[in-house]
CSV table of C-alpha atoms in Angstrom, one decimal:
chain,number,residue,atom,x,y,z
A,29,MET,CA,92.7,137.5,170.4
A,30,HIS,CA,89.6,135.4,169.4
A,31,PRO,CA,90.9,132.5,167.4
A,32,SER,CA,89.6,132.3,163.6
A,33,ARG,CA,87.4,129.4,162.8
A,34,LEU,CA,87.7,130.1,159.0
A,35,SER,CA,89.2,127.4,156.5
A,36,HIS,CA,90.6,129.2,153.8
A,37,THR,CA,89.8,128.8,150.0
A,38,THR,CA,89.8,130.6,146.7
A,39,GLN,CA,86.9,128.6,145.6
A,40,CYS,CA,83.6,130.2,144.8
A,41,VAL,CA,80.9,127.6,144.3
A,42,LEU,CA,77.5,128.1,146.0
A,43,SER,CA,74.4,125.9,145.9
A,44,PRO,CA,70.8,126.9,146.4
A,45,HIS,CA,71.0,125.5,149.8
A,46,ASP,CA,73.8,127.9,150.9
A,47,GLU,CA,71.6,130.7,151.7
A,48,PRO,CA,72.7,132.1,155.0
A,49,LEU,CA,69.4,132.4,156.6
A,50,ASP,CA,68.5,128.7,155.6
A,51,LEU,CA,72.1,127.5,156.9
A,52,LEU,CA,71.6,129.5,160.2
A,53,CYS,CA,68.0,128.1,160.9
A,54,ARG,CA,69.6,124.5,160.1
A,55,GLN,CA,72.3,125.0,162.6
A,56,PHE,CA,69.8,125.6,165.2
A,57,ASN,CA,67.8,122.7,164.3
A,58,VAL,CA,64.6,124.9,163.2
A,59,ALA,CA,62.6,125.6,160.2
A,60,LYS,CA,62.8,129.2,158.7
A,61,VAL,CA,59.9,131.4,159.6
A,62,THR,CA,58.5,134.5,157.4
A,63,LEU,CA,56.1,137.0,158.8
A,64,PRO,CA,53.6,138.3,156.3
A,65,PRO,CA,54.5,141.9,154.9
A,66,GLY,CA,53.1,144.7,157.2
A,67,SER,CA,52.2,142.6,160.1
A,68,PRO,CA,53.1,143.5,163.5
A,69,ILE,CA,56.2,141.9,165.4
A,70,PRO,CA,54.7,139.2,167.7
A,71,SER,CA,55.9,138.7,171.4
A,72,THR,CA,56.8,134.9,170.6
A,73,ILE,CA,56.9,132.8,167.5
A,74,ASP,CA,56.6,128.9,167.3
A,75,MET,CA,59.3,127.4,165.1
A,76,ARG,CA,59.1,123.8,163.9
A,77,VAL,CA,62.0,121.7,165.1
A,78,ILE,CA,63.5,119.8,162.3
A,79,LYS,CA,66.0,117.6,164.6
A,80,ASP,CA,65.9,116.7,168.3
A,81,ALA,CA,68.9,118.7,169.4
A,82,HIS,CA,70.0,122.1,170.4
A,83,VAL,CA,67.5,124.7,169.7
A,84,PRO,CA,67.5,128.6,169.8
A,85,SER,CA,66.7,130.5,173.0
A,86,HIS,CA,65.4,133.5,171.1
A,87,VAL,CA,64.4,135.0,167.9
A,88,LEU,CA,65.6,138.3,166.6
A,89,ALA,CA,63.1,140.2,164.3
A,90,VAL,CA,65.7,142.0,162.3
A,91,PHE,CA,65.1,145.3,160.4
A,92,ASP,CA,67.1,148.4,159.4
A,93,THR,CA,63.9,150.7,159.0
A,94,GLN,CA,63.0,153.3,161.6
A,95,GLU,CA,59.5,153.0,162.8
A,96,SER,CA,58.3,156.2,161.2
A,97,GLU,CA,59.5,155.0,157.7
A,98,ARG,CA,57.8,151.6,157.7
A,99,GLY,CA,55.2,150.9,155.3
A,100,PRO,CA,52.8,148.0,154.3
A,101,SER,CA,55.7,146.2,152.9
A,102,PHE,CA,57.7,146.2,156.2
A,103,GLN,CA,59.0,142.7,156.9
A,104,PRO,CA,61.7,142.0,159.5
A,105,ILE,CA,63.9,139.1,159.0
A,106,ILE,CA,63.2,136.3,161.7
A,107,VAL,CA,66.6,135.2,162.9
A,108,PRO,CA,67.1,132.3,165.5
A,109,ILE,CA,69.8,132.9,168.0
A,110,ARG,CA,71.3,131.4,171.2
A,111,ALA,CA,71.8,133.8,173.8
A,112,ASP,CA,74.7,132.1,175.3
A,113,LEU,CA,76.5,131.8,172.0
A,114,TYR,CA,76.0,135.5,171.1
A,115,THR,CA,77.0,136.7,174.4
A,116,LYS,CA,80.4,134.8,174.1
A,117,ASP,CA,81.0,136.0,170.6
A,118,PHE,CA,79.7,139.5,170.4
A,119,ARG,CA,80.7,142.5,172.4
A,120,LYS,CA,77.5,144.4,172.0
A,121,ASN,CA,74.4,142.8,173.8
A,122,ILE,CA,71.3,142.9,172.0
A,123,ILE,CA,69.4,140.1,174.0
A,124,PRO,CA,67.7,141.0,177.2
A,125,GLN,CA,68.7,139.0,180.0
A,126,SER,CA,66.0,136.6,181.2
A,127,PRO,CA,64.7,136.7,184.8
A,128,PRO,CA,66.2,134.4,187.2
A,129,GLY,CA,64.5,131.0,187.0
A,130,THR,CA,63.2,131.3,183.3
A,131,PRO,CA,63.2,127.9,181.9
A,132,TYR,CA,65.0,127.4,178.7
A,133,PRO,CA,62.6,127.0,175.7
A,134,VAL,CA,61.7,123.1,175.2
A,135,PRO,CA,60.2,121.7,172.1
A,136,HIS,CA,56.7,120.6,172.4
A,137,TRP,CA,54.2,118.7,170.1
A,138,ILE,CA,51.4,120.4,168.4
A,139,ALA,CA,48.8,117.8,167.2
A,140,ASN,CA,47.0,119.8,164.7
A,141,LEU,CA,50.3,120.9,163.0
A,142,GLY,CA,51.6,117.3,163.2
A,143,GLY,CA,55.0,118.3,164.6
A,144,GLN,CA,57.5,119.3,167.3
A,145,TYR,CA,57.7,123.1,167.7
A,146,VAL,CA,59.6,125.3,170.0
A,147,THR,CA,58.1,128.7,171.3
A,148,LEU,CA,60.5,131.5,171.5
A,149,PRO,CA,60.8,135.0,172.6
A,150,VAL,CA,61.0,137.6,169.8
A,151,VAL,CA,63.6,140.6,170.4
A,152,PRO,CA,62.9,143.4,167.7
A,153,THR,CA,66.4,144.3,166.7
A,154,LEU,CA,67.2,147.5,164.6
A,155,VAL,CA,70.5,147.0,162.7
A,156,PRO,CA,72.3,149.1,160.1
A,157,HIS,CA,72.0,146.4,157.5
A,158,ALA,CA,69.5,143.7,158.0
A,159,SER,CA,69.8,141.4,155.1
A,160,SER,CA,73.7,140.7,156.2
A,161,ILE,CA,72.9,139.6,159.7
A,162,PRO,CA,72.5,135.9,159.0
A,163,LEU,CA,75.9,135.8,157.2
A,164,LEU,CA,77.4,137.7,160.1
A,165,PHE,CA,75.9,135.5,162.7
A,166,LEU,CA,77.0,132.3,160.7
A,167,PHE,CA,80.5,133.1,160.8
A,168,ALA,CA,80.9,135.2,163.9
A,169,LEU,CA,79.2,132.6,166.0
A,170,GLY,CA,81.6,129.9,164.6
A,171,LEU,CA,78.8,128.1,163.0
A,172,GLU,CA,80.1,128.0,159.6
A,173,ARG,CA,83.7,127.2,158.7
A,174,ARG,CA,83.6,127.1,154.9
A,175,SER,CA,85.1,130.3,154.0
A,176,GLN,CA,83.8,130.3,150.2
A,177,LEU,CA,80.3,130.9,151.6
A,178,LEU,CA,81.7,134.3,153.1
A,179,TYR,CA,84.1,135.2,150.1
A,180,CYS,CA,81.4,134.6,147.4
A,181,ARG,CA,78.8,136.8,149.1
A,182,LEU,CA,81.4,139.6,149.3
A,183,LEU,CA,83.5,139.5,146.2
A,184,PRO,CA,83.5,138.1,142.3
A,185,SER,CA,85.3,134.9,142.1
A,186,GLU,CA,88.1,136.5,140.1
A,187,VAL,CA,88.7,138.8,142.7
A,188,ILE,CA,88.9,136.1,145.5
A,189,GLU,CA,91.8,134.6,143.7
A,190,GLU,CA,93.8,137.9,144.3
A,191,PHE,CA,92.9,138.0,148.2
A,192,PRO,CA,94.5,139.4,150.0
A,193,ALA,CA,96.8,141.4,147.7
A,194,PHE,CA,94.7,144.7,148.1
A,195,PRO,CA,95.8,146.7,144.8
A,196,ALA,CA,95.2,143.6,142.6
A,197,MET,CA,91.7,142.9,144.1
A,198,ALA,CA,90.5,146.6,143.6
A,199,GLN,CA,92.0,146.6,140.2
A,200,SER,CA,90.3,143.3,139.3
A,201,MET,CA,86.9,144.3,140.7
A,202,ALA,CA,86.9,147.6,138.8
A,203,ARG,CA,87.7,146.0,135.6
A,204,LEU,CA,85.3,143.0,135.7
A,205,CYS,CA,82.1,144.3,137.6
A,206,ALA,CA,79.3,145.9,135.7
A,207,ASP,CA,78.2,149.2,137.4
A,208,ASP,CA,75.1,147.5,138.8
A,209,GLN,CA,77.1,144.6,140.2
A,210,LEU,CA,79.7,146.7,141.8
A,211,LEU,CA,76.8,148.9,143.3
A,212,SER,CA,75.3,145.7,144.8
A,213,TYR,CA,78.8,144.6,146.2
A,214,ILE,CA,79.3,148.1,147.5
A,215,ARG,CA,75.9,148.1,149.4
A,216,PHE,CA,76.2,144.7,150.9
A,217,ASN,CA,79.7,145.0,152.1
A,218,GLN,CA,79.3,148.4,153.5
A,219,GLY,CA,76.1,147.1,155.3
A,220,LEU,CA,77.9,144.0,156.7
A,221,TRP,CA,80.8,146.2,157.9
A,222,LYS,CA,78.5,148.7,159.6
A,223,ASN,CA,77.0,145.7,161.4
A,224,ILE,CA,80.4,144.7,162.4
A,225,LEU,CA,81.2,148.0,164.0
A,226,ALA,CA,77.7,148.3,165.9
A,227,LEU,CA,77.8,144.7,167.2
A,228,GLY,CA,81.5,144.0,167.7
A,229,PRO,CA,82.2,140.3,166.7
A,230,ARG,CA,85.2,139.0,168.6
A,231,ASP,CA,86.5,137.0,165.8
A,232,THR,CA,89.4,138.9,164.4
A,233,GLU,CA,90.0,136.8,161.5
A,234,PHE,CA,86.4,137.0,160.1
A,235,THR,CA,86.6,140.8,160.9
A,236,ARG,CA,89.8,141.3,158.7
A,237,VAL,CA,88.4,139.5,155.8
A,238,VAL,CA,85.3,141.7,155.8
A,239,GLN,CA,87.4,144.8,156.2
A,240,THR,CA,89.5,143.7,153.2
A,241,ALA,CA,86.7,143.0,151.0
A,242,TRP,CA,85.0,146.5,151.9
A,243,ASN,CA,88.2,148.4,151.4
A,244,ALA,CA,88.8,146.6,148.2
A,245,THR,CA,85.2,147.4,147.0
A,246,VAL,CA,85.4,151.2,148.0
A,247,GLU,CA,88.8,151.4,146.0
A,248,ALA,CA,87.1,149.6,143.0
A,249,ARG,CA,84.5,152.2,143.1
A,250,TYR,CA,87.2,155.1,143.1
A,251,ILE,CA,89.2,153.3,140.4
A,252,ARG,CA,85.8,153.2,138.3
A,253,GLN,CA,85.0,156.8,138.8
A,254,HIS,CA,88.5,158.3,138.4
A,255,GLY,CA,90.4,155.9,136.2
A,256,ALA,CA,93.1,155.6,138.8
A,257,VAL,CA,95.5,152.9,140.0
A,258,ALA,CA,94.7,151.4,143.3
A,259,ARG,CA,95.7,153.3,146.6
A,260,THR,CA,97.0,151.9,149.9
A,261,PRO,CA,93.7,151.4,152.1
A,262,ASN,CA,93.4,153.9,155.0
A,263,ILE,CA,92.5,151.4,157.8
């Protein structure tokens, strides 16, 4: 069993600095990069180094749209990653193995940009749900331990207080959420759960938390639609 690295809490306080992709970039000591909409995915990307410490080995250009369905607004999420950490903490390998003798990316000074940059190979990566990948990596790679950053993305604060009491969570969510809010939680939690099934993170406690949140969300939808009491989840 892969040990959990979550510190438990029922608090739900997020700041503007707690966006998962921003946190992930800071953990890898690089500044966030955004590609212009509709631009082709490059083979390499230069990321500005914000701290002289461990840097990524690769960049994943993450998307959930098939090539035939992409339009002028297509914009993959640029996600830094270290191949050694990913291989250790996930069962599904999505990062190509580098040829023997390939040097690890080293930061270099770019004079006209006035800073240190690291040139990273880009791996185009199709996933079930692109926007939840930064949150998945933050916790499944053990880079973030503050569990409120996870819980607050998955559930309303009043529902977190009931965790892990499944019936109470579902009833509370069905009662408190407006229709559009419940739909938003359904889409995100389902997408994150599909990513977990596709990539296979080894952290069983993280997986259990997301599965419980997803089951509660599904049950809240059932209660909202049928006016019923919470059922026992079919896990």
